[in-house]
Amino acid sequence: MAELSKEELDERVAILKRFRKLLEQQRNKFQEYLFVLESQEGKIEIEDGDSIVAHAELENQIVKNLASLQKVIIPMQSMYKAIVPGVPVADNATVEQLQLDLANLQKQVLAQNERNKNLLQSQMGKIKNQLGNMNLMNPYRGRSSVYSEKAAAGSTIEFNV
């Protein structure tokens, strides 16, 4: 392996630091996303519609931030993989640990998202049943309105002048 010049080494270290910082930002966003999903689960259970909507909006913002971060991370990851042989082992281990943490967080987020989806579907089913039962218990169900009945009406009109 050829000896690296000072400039090449500095460049590799800068790439490594930037990549590590991006991974840390992504990890923090995933932790934030997981927190939002976990608190959303509680709101679904207590059927707090306004909070569920607010959580969904926050969730969309976090997902957009993650997507834009991912657009930057992909090229940085390619650059990082190209320089790995010249990176000090300790720095490389930090990046690898961050990547493992990210993979675990992604799994947790997907699992929590699936739980929330199932819980929301269950709650929606309950609400549909409640609405159906309300319709069956309506005392006016099957009766026609007194206003819609056709009563006999006169056919001639008398005017007195």
Tab-separated table of N, CA and C in Angstrom:
chain	number	residue	atom	x	y	z
A	1	MET	N	0.836	-1.166	0.000
A	1	MET	CA	0.000	0.000	0.000
A	1	MET	C	0.881	1.229	0.000
A	2	ALA	N	0.584	2.159	-0.887
A	2	ALA	CA	1.387	3.367	-1.025
A	2	ALA	C	1.104	4.315	0.137
A	3	GLU	N	2.128	5.068	0.496
A	3	GLU	CA	2.019	6.053	1.571
A	3	GLU	C	1.188	7.235	1.084
A	4	LEU	N	0.276	7.715	1.923
A	4	LEU	CA	-0.597	8.825	1.569
A	4	LEU	C	0.078	10.148	1.885
A	5	SER	N	-0.157	11.126	1.018
A	5	SER	CA	0.386	12.459	1.292
A	5	SER	C	-0.459	13.117	2.378
A	6	LYS	N	0.048	14.179	2.933
A	6	LYS	CA	-0.655	14.915	3.987
A	6	LYS	C	-2.001	15.433	3.486
A	7	GLU	N	-2.048	15.932	2.245
A	7	GLU	CA	-3.292	16.458	1.675
A	7	GLU	C	-4.331	15.347	1.506
A	8	GLU	N	-3.896	14.192	1.016
A	8	GLU	CA	-4.815	13.067	0.829
A	8	GLU	C	-5.365	12.585	2.173
A	9	LEU	N	-4.509	12.505	3.152
A	9	LEU	CA	-4.926	12.080	4.473
A	9	LEU	C	-5.915	13.079	5.080
A	10	ASP	N	-5.621	14.373	4.945
A	10	ASP	CA	-6.530	15.411	5.453
A	10	ASP	C	-7.886	15.344	4.757
A	11	GLU	N	-7.856	15.093	3.449
A	11	GLU	CA	-9.098	14.986	2.682
A	11	GLU	C	-9.925	13.788	3.152
A	12	ARG	N	-9.256	12.683	3.378
A	12	ARG	CA	-9.956	11.484	3.845
A	12	ARG	C	-10.541	11.682	5.240
A	13	VAL	N	-9.796	12.333	6.090
A	13	VAL	CA	-10.289	12.606	7.440
A	13	VAL	C	-11.494	13.546	7.368
A	14	ALA	N	-11.446	14.547	6.491
A	14	ALA	CA	-12.577	15.483	6.344
A	14	ALA	C	-13.822	14.747	5.847
A	15	ILE	N	-13.632	13.840	4.881
A	15	ILE	CA	-14.756	13.054	4.372
A	15	ILE	C	-15.325	12.182	5.489
A	16	LEU	N	-14.437	11.562	6.245
A	16	LEU	CA	-14.862	10.703	7.348
A	16	LEU	C	-15.649	11.500	8.386
A	17	LYS	N	-15.143	12.680	8.751
A	17	LYS	CA	-15.834	13.502	9.750
A	17	LYS	C	-17.210	13.940	9.244
A	18	ARG	N	-17.290	14.347	7.997
A	18	ARG	CA	-18.571	14.791	7.434
A	18	ARG	C	-19.553	13.615	7.363
A	19	PHE	N	-19.066	12.459	6.947
A	19	PHE	CA	-19.914	11.277	6.855
A	19	PHE	C	-20.420	10.881	8.235
A	20	ARG	N	-19.521	10.901	9.223
A	20	ARG	CA	-19.909	10.559	10.586
A	20	ARG	C	-20.959	11.544	11.115
A	21	LYS	N	-20.774	12.826	10.832
A	21	LYS	CA	-21.732	13.847	11.280
A	21	LYS	C	-23.106	13.627	10.626
A	22	LEU	N	-23.112	13.296	9.343
A	22	LEU	CA	-24.376	13.025	8.647
A	22	LEU	C	-25.080	11.799	9.237
A	23	LEU	N	-24.298	10.772	9.540
A	23	LEU	CA	-24.884	9.570	10.149
A	23	LEU	C	-25.454	9.879	11.532
A	24	GLU	N	-24.777	10.719	12.283
A	24	GLU	CA	-25.290	11.107	13.603
A	24	GLU	C	-26.593	11.892	13.460
A	25	GLN	N	-26.651	12.790	12.478
A	25	GLN	CA	-27.890	13.543	12.233
A	25	GLN	C	-29.018	12.594	11.860
A	26	GLN	N	-28.706	11.634	11.007
A	26	GLN	CA	-29.722	10.672	10.588
A	26	GLN	C	-30.179	9.832	11.783
A	27	ARG	N	-29.254	9.421	12.618
A	27	ARG	CA	-29.608	8.642	13.814
A	27	ARG	C	-30.523	9.458	14.722
A	28	ASN	N	-30.215	10.744	14.912
A	28	ASN	CA	-31.044	11.610	15.754
A	28	ASN	C	-32.443	11.764	15.164
A	29	LYS	N	-32.534	11.883	13.847
A	29	LYS	CA	-33.847	12.005	13.201
A	29	LYS	C	-34.655	10.719	13.366
A	30	PHE	N	-33.986	9.580	13.249
A	30	PHE	CA	-34.689	8.307	13.444
A	30	PHE	C	-35.151	8.162	14.895
A	31	GLN	N	-34.349	8.617	15.847
A	31	GLN	CA	-34.759	8.566	17.249
A	31	GLN	C	-35.974	9.473	17.465
A	32	GLU	N	-35.952	10.646	16.851
A	32	GLU	CA	-37.082	11.561	16.946
A	32	GLU	C	-38.331	10.933	16.318
A	33	TYR	N	-38.146	10.299	15.178
A	33	TYR	CA	-39.249	9.639	14.474
A	33	TYR	C	-39.836	8.521	15.339
A	34	LEU	N	-38.977	7.733	15.957
A	34	LEU	CA	-39.432	6.646	16.818
A	34	LEU	C	-40.212	7.203	18.011
A	35	PHE	N	-39.733	8.288	18.602
A	35	PHE	CA	-40.443	8.922	19.715
A	35	PHE	C	-41.832	9.382	19.280
A	36	VAL	N	-41.926	10.002	18.102
A	36	VAL	CA	-43.216	10.468	17.586
A	36	VAL	C	-44.152	9.281	17.367
A	37	LEU	N	-43.643	8.210	16.793
A	37	LEU	CA	-44.472	7.029	16.560
A	37	LEU	C	-44.954	6.412	17.864
A	38	GLU	N	-44.078	6.360	18.868
A	38	GLU	CA	-44.468	5.779	20.153
A	38	GLU	C	-45.539	6.631	20.832
A	39	SER	N	-45.394	7.951	20.779
A	39	SER	CA	-46.411	8.803	21.405
A	39	SER	C	-47.701	8.785	20.586
A	40	GLN	N	-47.573	8.588	19.283
A	40	GLN	CA	-48.756	8.484	18.424
A	40	GLN	C	-49.566	7.236	18.792
A	41	GLU	N	-48.886	6.170	19.158
A	41	GLU	CA	-49.571	4.939	19.545
A	41	GLU	C	-50.507	5.199	20.720
A	42	GLY	N	-50.042	5.959	21.709
A	42	GLY	CA	-50.880	6.294	22.852
A	42	GLY	C	-52.086	7.121	22.457
A	43	LYS	N	-51.890	8.031	21.524
A	43	LYS	CA	-52.999	8.881	21.076
A	43	LYS	C	-54.026	8.077	20.293
A	44	ILE	N	-53.572	7.073	19.565
A	44	ILE	CA	-54.501	6.211	18.825
A	44	ILE	C	-55.348	5.420	19.818
A	45	GLU	N	-54.701	4.919	20.871
A	45	GLU	CA	-55.412	4.111	21.858
A	45	GLU	C	-56.507	4.902	22.573
A	46	ILE	N	-56.242	6.189	22.833
A	46	ILE	CA	-57.251	6.990	23.526
A	46	ILE	C	-58.150	7.742	22.546
A	47	GLU	N	-57.974	7.460	21.273
A	47	GLU	CA	-58.809	8.019	20.206
A	47	GLU	C	-58.806	9.550	20.208
A	48	ASP	N	-57.619	10.128	20.300
A	48	ASP	CA	-57.458	11.579	20.266
A	48	ASP	C	-57.143	11.993	18.827
A	49	GLY	N	-58.185	12.277	18.072
A	49	GLY	CA	-58.051	12.546	16.642
A	49	GLY	C	-57.169	13.735	16.321
A	50	ASP	N	-57.312	14.828	17.071
A	50	ASP	CA	-56.500	16.020	16.790
A	50	ASP	C	-55.017	15.741	16.976
A	51	SER	N	-54.678	15.021	18.037
A	51	SER	CA	-53.272	14.684	18.281
A	51	SER	C	-52.734	13.724	17.226
A	52	ILE	N	-53.574	12.824	16.777
A	52	ILE	CA	-53.149	11.881	15.736
A	52	ILE	C	-52.801	12.647	14.463
A	53	VAL	N	-53.620	13.618	14.113
A	53	VAL	CA	-53.356	14.440	12.924
A	53	VAL	C	-52.058	15.224	13.106
A	54	ALA	N	-51.873	15.822	14.288
A	54	ALA	CA	-50.647	16.583	14.549
A	54	ALA	C	-49.418	15.676	14.470
A	55	HIS	N	-49.521	14.463	15.019
A	55	HIS	CA	-48.404	13.519	14.944
A	55	HIS	C	-48.119	13.122	13.495
A	56	ALA	N	-49.161	12.941	12.721
A	56	ALA	CA	-48.974	12.561	11.311
A	56	ALA	C	-48.261	13.672	10.545
A	57	GLU	N	-48.616	14.929	10.827
A	57	GLU	CA	-47.940	16.043	10.164
A	57	GLU	C	-46.473	16.111	10.568
A	58	LEU	N	-46.203	15.937	11.861
A	58	LEU	CA	-44.819	15.924	12.346
A	58	LEU	C	-44.047	14.765	11.735
A	59	GLU	N	-44.711	13.643	11.633
A	59	GLU	CA	-44.105	12.449	11.027
A	59	GLU	C	-43.710	12.728	9.573
A	60	ASN	N	-44.584	13.391	8.820
A	60	ASN	CA	-44.276	13.730	7.425
A	60	ASN	C	-43.063	14.639	7.325
A	61	GLN	N	-42.951	15.610	8.226
A	61	GLN	CA	-41.793	16.504	8.213
A	61	GLN	C	-40.502	15.741	8.486
A	62	ILE	N	-40.557	14.848	9.461
A	62	ILE	CA	-39.363	14.068	9.800
A	62	ILE	C	-38.963	13.179	8.627
A	63	VAL	N	-39.941	12.564	7.986
A	63	VAL	CA	-39.640	11.694	6.840
A	63	VAL	C	-39.014	12.511	5.703
A	64	LYS	N	-39.516	13.709	5.465
A	64	LYS	CA	-38.926	14.577	4.430
A	64	LYS	C	-37.482	14.927	4.783
A	65	ASN	N	-37.238	15.248	6.066
A	65	ASN	CA	-35.866	15.545	6.499
A	65	ASN	C	-34.953	14.338	6.318
A	66	LEU	N	-35.474	13.169	6.646
A	66	LEU	CA	-34.678	11.946	6.468
A	66	LEU	C	-34.368	11.701	4.995
A	67	ALA	N	-35.346	11.954	4.142
A	67	ALA	CA	-35.134	11.742	2.707
A	67	ALA	C	-34.079	12.698	2.170
A	68	SER	N	-34.132	13.953	2.585
A	68	SER	CA	-33.126	14.907	2.099
A	68	SER	C	-31.753	14.581	2.675
A	69	LEU	N	-31.698	14.114	3.910
A	69	LEU	CA	-30.421	13.699	4.492
A	69	LEU	C	-29.858	12.500	3.744
A	70	GLN	N	-30.744	11.584	3.366
A	70	GLN	CA	-30.308	10.381	2.651
A	70	GLN	C	-29.699	10.734	1.300
A	71	LYS	N	-30.221	11.783	0.656
A	71	LYS	CA	-29.671	12.213	-0.634
A	71	LYS	C	-28.222	12.660	-0.504
A	72	VAL	N	-27.861	13.188	0.652
A	72	VAL	CA	-26.488	13.626	0.884
A	72	VAL	C	-25.629	12.455	1.351
A	73	ILE	N	-26.229	11.567	2.132
A	73	ILE	CA	-25.461	10.458	2.709
A	73	ILE	C	-25.004	9.463	1.644
A	74	ILE	N	-25.835	9.212	0.646
A	74	ILE	CA	-25.485	8.201	-0.366
A	74	ILE	C	-24.166	8.533	-1.071
A	75	PRO	N	-23.982	9.761	-1.598
A	75	PRO	CA	-22.675	10.040	-2.217
A	75	PRO	C	-21.527	10.047	-1.200
A	76	MET	N	-21.823	10.506	0.024
A	76	MET	CA	-20.773	10.510	1.044
A	76	MET	C	-20.372	9.080	1.402
A	77	GLN	N	-21.336	8.183	1.404
A	77	GLN	CA	-21.035	6.786	1.702
A	77	GLN	C	-20.145	6.186	0.612
A	78	SER	N	-20.411	6.548	-0.631
A	78	SER	CA	-19.570	6.068	-1.735
A	78	SER	C	-18.141	6.582	-1.588
A	79	MET	N	-18.036	7.863	-1.228
A	79	MET	CA	-16.696	8.439	-1.023
A	79	MET	C	-16.007	7.762	0.157
A	80	TYR	N	-16.762	7.508	1.208
A	80	TYR	CA	-16.206	6.856	2.395
A	80	TYR	C	-15.685	5.458	2.056
A	81	LYS	N	-16.483	4.696	1.297
A	81	LYS	CA	-16.063	3.337	0.933
A	81	LYS	C	-14.792	3.350	0.083
A	82	ALA	N	-14.648	4.419	-0.703
A	82	ALA	CA	-13.456	4.515	-1.541
A	82	ALA	C	-12.205	4.813	-0.719
A	83	ILE	N	-12.369	5.449	0.441
A	83	ILE	CA	-11.196	5.833	1.237
A	83	ILE	C	-10.951	4.938	2.442
A	84	VAL	N	-11.807	3.951	2.681
A	84	VAL	CA	-11.697	3.109	3.880
A	84	VAL	C	-10.283	2.580	4.112
A	85	PRO	N	-9.576	2.098	3.096
A	85	PRO	CA	-8.243	1.559	3.392
A	85	PRO	C	-7.294	2.585	4.024
A	86	GLY	N	-7.500	3.879	3.793
A	86	GLY	CA	-6.597	4.880	4.358
A	86	GLY	C	-7.102	5.519	5.631
A	87	VAL	N	-8.216	5.027	6.149
A	87	VAL	CA	-8.803	5.632	7.350
A	87	VAL	C	-8.297	4.909	8.586
A	88	PRO	N	-7.968	5.661	9.641
A	88	PRO	CA	-7.543	5.007	10.888
A	88	PRO	C	-8.637	4.077	11.410
A	89	VAL	N	-8.226	2.946	12.001
A	89	VAL	CA	-9.147	1.892	12.428
A	89	VAL	C	-10.165	2.416	13.442
A	90	ALA	N	-9.763	3.242	14.387
A	90	ALA	CA	-10.676	3.745	15.425
A	90	ALA	C	-11.801	4.572	14.801
A	91	ASP	N	-11.472	5.427	13.841
A	91	ASP	CA	-12.491	6.247	13.176
A	91	ASP	C	-13.443	5.378	12.374
A	92	ASN	N	-12.902	4.375	11.725
A	92	ASN	CA	-13.705	3.460	10.930
A	92	ASN	C	-14.688	2.700	11.826
A	93	ALA	N	-14.256	2.304	13.014
A	93	ALA	CA	-15.117	1.572	13.943
A	93	ALA	C	-16.287	2.450	14.394
A	94	THR	N	-16.036	3.741	14.586
A	94	THR	CA	-17.101	4.661	14.994
A	94	THR	C	-18.176	4.733	13.925
A	95	VAL	N	-17.773	4.841	12.680
A	95	VAL	CA	-18.727	4.907	11.577
A	95	VAL	C	-19.498	3.600	11.465
A	96	GLU	N	-18.818	2.488	11.608
A	96	GLU	CA	-19.493	1.193	11.527
A	96	GLU	C	-20.508	1.038	12.665
A	97	GLN	N	-20.176	1.526	13.864
A	97	GLN	CA	-21.116	1.458	14.989
A	97	GLN	C	-22.329	2.340	14.716
A	98	LEU	N	-22.104	3.518	14.147
A	98	LEU	CA	-23.219	4.399	13.783
A	98	LEU	C	-24.130	3.723	12.769
A	99	GLN	N	-23.541	3.055	11.800
A	99	GLN	CA	-24.339	2.364	10.792
A	99	GLN	C	-25.154	1.224	11.411
A	100	LEU	N	-24.591	0.513	12.378
A	100	LEU	CA	-25.333	-0.539	13.081
A	100	LEU	C	-26.481	0.056	13.892
A	101	ASP	N	-26.204	1.165	14.590
A	101	ASP	CA	-27.251	1.848	15.353
A	101	ASP	C	-28.391	2.283	14.440
A	102	LEU	N	-28.029	2.811	13.289
A	102	LEU	CA	-29.040	3.246	12.319
A	102	LEU	C	-29.882	2.080	11.839
A	103	ALA	N	-29.247	0.971	11.552
A	103	ALA	CA	-29.990	-0.208	11.090
A	103	ALA	C	-30.966	-0.678	12.163
A	104	ASN	N	-30.533	-0.682	13.426
A	104	ASN	CA	-31.418	-1.080	14.525
A	104	ASN	C	-32.574	-0.101	14.683
A	105	LEU	N	-32.281	1.187	14.590
A	105	LEU	CA	-33.339	2.195	14.703
A	105	LEU	C	-34.349	2.065	13.572
A	106	GLN	N	-33.858	1.793	12.382
A	106	GLN	CA	-34.760	1.616	11.239
A	106	GLN	C	-35.703	0.439	11.488
A	107	LYS	N	-35.179	-0.649	12.039
A	107	LYS	CA	-36.019	-1.808	12.343
A	107	LYS	C	-37.068	-1.451	13.390
A	108	GLN	N	-36.656	-0.708	14.418
A	108	GLN	CA	-37.597	-0.303	15.468
A	108	GLN	C	-38.681	0.611	14.904
A	109	VAL	N	-38.277	1.538	14.036
A	109	VAL	CA	-39.238	2.462	13.431
A	109	VAL	C	-40.246	1.688	12.584
A	110	LEU	N	-39.761	0.752	11.786
A	110	LEU	CA	-40.669	-0.044	10.950
A	110	LEU	C	-41.627	-0.876	11.804
A	111	ALA	N	-41.119	-1.466	12.889
A	111	ALA	CA	-41.977	-2.267	13.765
A	111	ALA	C	-43.025	-1.388	14.445
A	112	GLN	N	-42.618	-0.222	14.938
A	112	GLN	CA	-43.557	0.684	15.600
A	112	GLN	C	-44.580	1.213	14.607
A	113	ASN	N	-44.131	1.505	13.403
A	113	ASN	CA	-45.035	1.977	12.362
A	113	ASN	C	-46.087	0.915	12.044
A	114	GLU	N	-45.682	-0.329	11.997
A	114	GLU	CA	-46.610	-1.431	11.734
A	114	GLU	C	-47.608	-1.581	12.881
A	115	ARG	N	-47.123	-1.464	14.139
A	115	ARG	CA	-48.029	-1.528	15.292
A	115	ARG	C	-49.068	-0.409	15.226
A	116	ASN	N	-48.604	0.805	14.922
A	116	ASN	CA	-49.527	1.941	14.834
A	116	ASN	C	-50.550	1.732	13.728
A	117	LYS	N	-50.102	1.212	12.603
A	117	LYS	CA	-51.004	0.964	11.471
A	117	LYS	C	-52.081	-0.039	11.861
A	118	ASN	N	-51.676	-1.138	12.514
A	118	ASN	CA	-52.638	-2.158	12.940
A	118	ASN	C	-53.599	-1.619	13.992
A	119	LEU	N	-53.075	-0.848	14.920
A	119	LEU	CA	-53.914	-0.264	15.964
A	119	LEU	C	-54.919	0.720	15.362
A	120	LEU	N	-54.458	1.516	14.423
A	120	LEU	CA	-55.350	2.484	13.773
A	120	LEU	C	-56.447	1.772	12.981
A	121	GLN	N	-56.091	0.702	12.289
A	121	GLN	CA	-57.098	-0.072	11.557
A	121	GLN	C	-58.110	-0.692	12.519
A	122	SER	N	-57.634	-1.174	13.653
A	122	SER	CA	-58.526	-1.750	14.655
A	122	SER	C	-59.480	-0.687	15.200
A	123	GLN	N	-58.943	0.490	15.506
A	123	GLN	CA	-59.781	1.581	16.022
A	123	GLN	C	-60.803	2.024	14.974
A	124	MET	N	-60.399	2.069	13.729
A	124	MET	CA	-61.330	2.448	12.659
A	124	MET	C	-62.438	1.411	12.530
A	125	GLY	N	-62.122	0.150	12.679
A	125	GLY	CA	-63.136	-0.908	12.653
A	125	GLY	C	-64.131	-0.747	13.784
A	126	LYS	N	-63.629	-0.421	14.972
A	126	LYS	CA	-64.521	-0.193	16.119
A	126	LYS	C	-65.463	0.984	15.855
A	127	ILE	N	-64.914	2.039	15.297
A	127	ILE	CA	-65.734	3.224	15.013
A	127	ILE	C	-66.794	2.907	13.968
A	128	LYS	N	-66.437	2.136	12.958
A	128	LYS	CA	-67.424	1.742	11.942
A	128	LYS	C	-68.542	0.918	12.569
A	129	ASN	N	-68.175	0.017	13.470
A	129	ASN	CA	-69.192	-0.790	14.167
A	129	ASN	C	-70.099	0.088	15.019
A	130	GLN	N	-69.508	1.052	15.707
A	130	GLN	CA	-70.301	1.961	16.530
A	130	GLN	C	-71.283	2.753	15.674
A	131	LEU	N	-70.817	3.215	14.521
A	131	LEU	CA	-71.701	3.961	13.619
A	131	LEU	C	-72.832	3.073	13.108
A	132	GLY	N	-72.496	1.844	12.775
A	132	GLY	CA	-73.519	0.903	12.318
A	132	GLY	C	-74.545	0.616	13.409
A	133	ASN	N	-74.074	0.460	14.637
A	133	ASN	CA	-74.987	0.216	15.754
A	133	ASN	C	-75.868	1.428	16.043
A	134	MET	N	-75.306	2.612	15.869
A	134	MET	CA	-76.110	3.818	16.088
A	134	MET	C	-77.273	3.864	15.105
A	135	ASN	N	-77.005	3.472	13.888
A	135	ASN	CA	-78.042	3.470	12.856
A	135	ASN	C	-79.141	2.464	13.220
A	136	LEU	N	-78.751	1.316	13.749
A	136	LEU	CA	-79.738	0.291	14.128
A	136	LEU	C	-80.562	0.718	15.345
A	137	MET	N	-79.994	1.490	16.215
A	137	MET	CA	-80.678	1.887	17.437
A	137	MET	C	-81.474	3.187	17.281
A	138	ASN	N	-81.454	3.762	16.124
A	138	ASN	CA	-82.179	5.005	15.877
A	138	ASN	C	-83.679	4.733	15.948
A	139	PRO	N	-84.415	5.409	16.854
A	139	PRO	CA	-85.852	5.142	16.986
A	139	PRO	C	-86.656	5.568	15.751
A	140	TYR	N	-86.115	6.414	14.947
A	140	TYR	CA	-86.827	6.884	13.755
A	140	TYR	C	-86.466	6.079	12.505
A	141	ARG	N	-85.635	5.075	12.686
A	141	ARG	CA	-85.201	4.238	11.563
A	141	ARG	C	-86.418	3.526	10.962
A	142	GLY	N	-86.584	3.598	9.684
A	142	GLY	CA	-87.660	2.916	8.978
A	142	GLY	C	-88.958	3.703	8.936
A	143	ARG	N	-89.018	4.779	9.640
A	143	ARG	CA	-90.233	5.592	9.612
A	143	ARG	C	-90.055	6.704	8.597
A	144	SER	N	-91.133	7.057	7.975
A	144	SER	CA	-91.028	8.183	7.058
A	144	SER	C	-91.322	9.455	7.838
A	145	SER	N	-90.803	10.510	7.391
A	145	SER	CA	-90.954	11.793	8.054
A	145	SER	C	-92.381	12.305	7.923
A	146	VAL	N	-92.846	12.985	8.950
A	146	VAL	CA	-94.188	13.575	8.896
A	146	VAL	C	-94.245	14.655	7.824
A	147	TYR	N	-93.097	15.194	7.494
A	147	TYR	CA	-93.061	16.253	6.487
A	147	TYR	C	-93.065	15.703	5.067
A	148	SER	N	-92.758	14.453	4.936
A	148	SER	CA	-92.717	13.894	3.585
A	148	SER	C	-93.999	13.164	3.218
A	149	GLU	N	-94.921	13.026	4.145
A	149	GLU	CA	-96.178	12.348	3.843
A	149	GLU	C	-97.029	13.222	2.924
A	150	LYS	N	-97.702	12.576	2.004
A	150	LYS	CA	-98.555	13.309	1.082
A	150	LYS	C	-99.967	13.340	1.660
A	151	ALA	N	-100.400	14.523	1.976
A	151	ALA	CA	-101.746	14.691	2.515
A	151	ALA	C	-102.664	15.154	1.388
A	152	ALA	N	-103.949	14.871	1.579
A	152	ALA	CA	-104.910	15.310	0.564
A	152	ALA	C	-104.913	16.830	0.516
A	153	ALA	N	-104.856	17.367	-0.661
A	153	ALA	CA	-104.860	18.815	-0.831
A	153	ALA	C	-106.062	19.204	-1.682
A	154	GLY	N	-106.576	20.391	-1.421
A	154	GLY	CA	-107.708	20.866	-2.214
A	154	GLY	C	-107.292	21.163	-3.628
A	155	SER	N	-108.317	21.105	-4.527
A	155	SER	CA	-107.990	21.369	-5.921
A	155	SER	C	-108.605	22.667	-6.419
A	156	THR	N	-109.490	23.233	-5.643
A	156	THR	CA	-110.077	24.509	-6.073
A	156	THR	C	-109.781	25.572	-5.041
A	157	ILE	N	-109.687	26.780	-5.518
A	157	ILE	CA	-109.408	27.905	-4.645
A	157	ILE	C	-110.536	28.913	-4.808
A	158	GLU	N	-111.032	29.433	-3.713
A	158	GLU	CA	-112.099	30.414	-3.770
A	158	GLU	C	-111.545	31.759	-3.346
A	159	PHE	N	-111.851	32.795	-4.156
A	159	PHE	CA	-111.432	34.161	-3.841
A	159	PHE	C	-112.660	35.026	-3.593
A	160	ASN	N	-112.648	35.741	-2.561
A	160	ASN	CA	-113.724	36.711	-2.284
A	160	ASN	C	-113.153	38.104	-2.453
A	161	VAL	N	-113.864	38.880	-3.259
A	161	VAL	CA	-113.392	40.230	-3.532
A	161	VAL	C	-114.296	41.259	-2.921
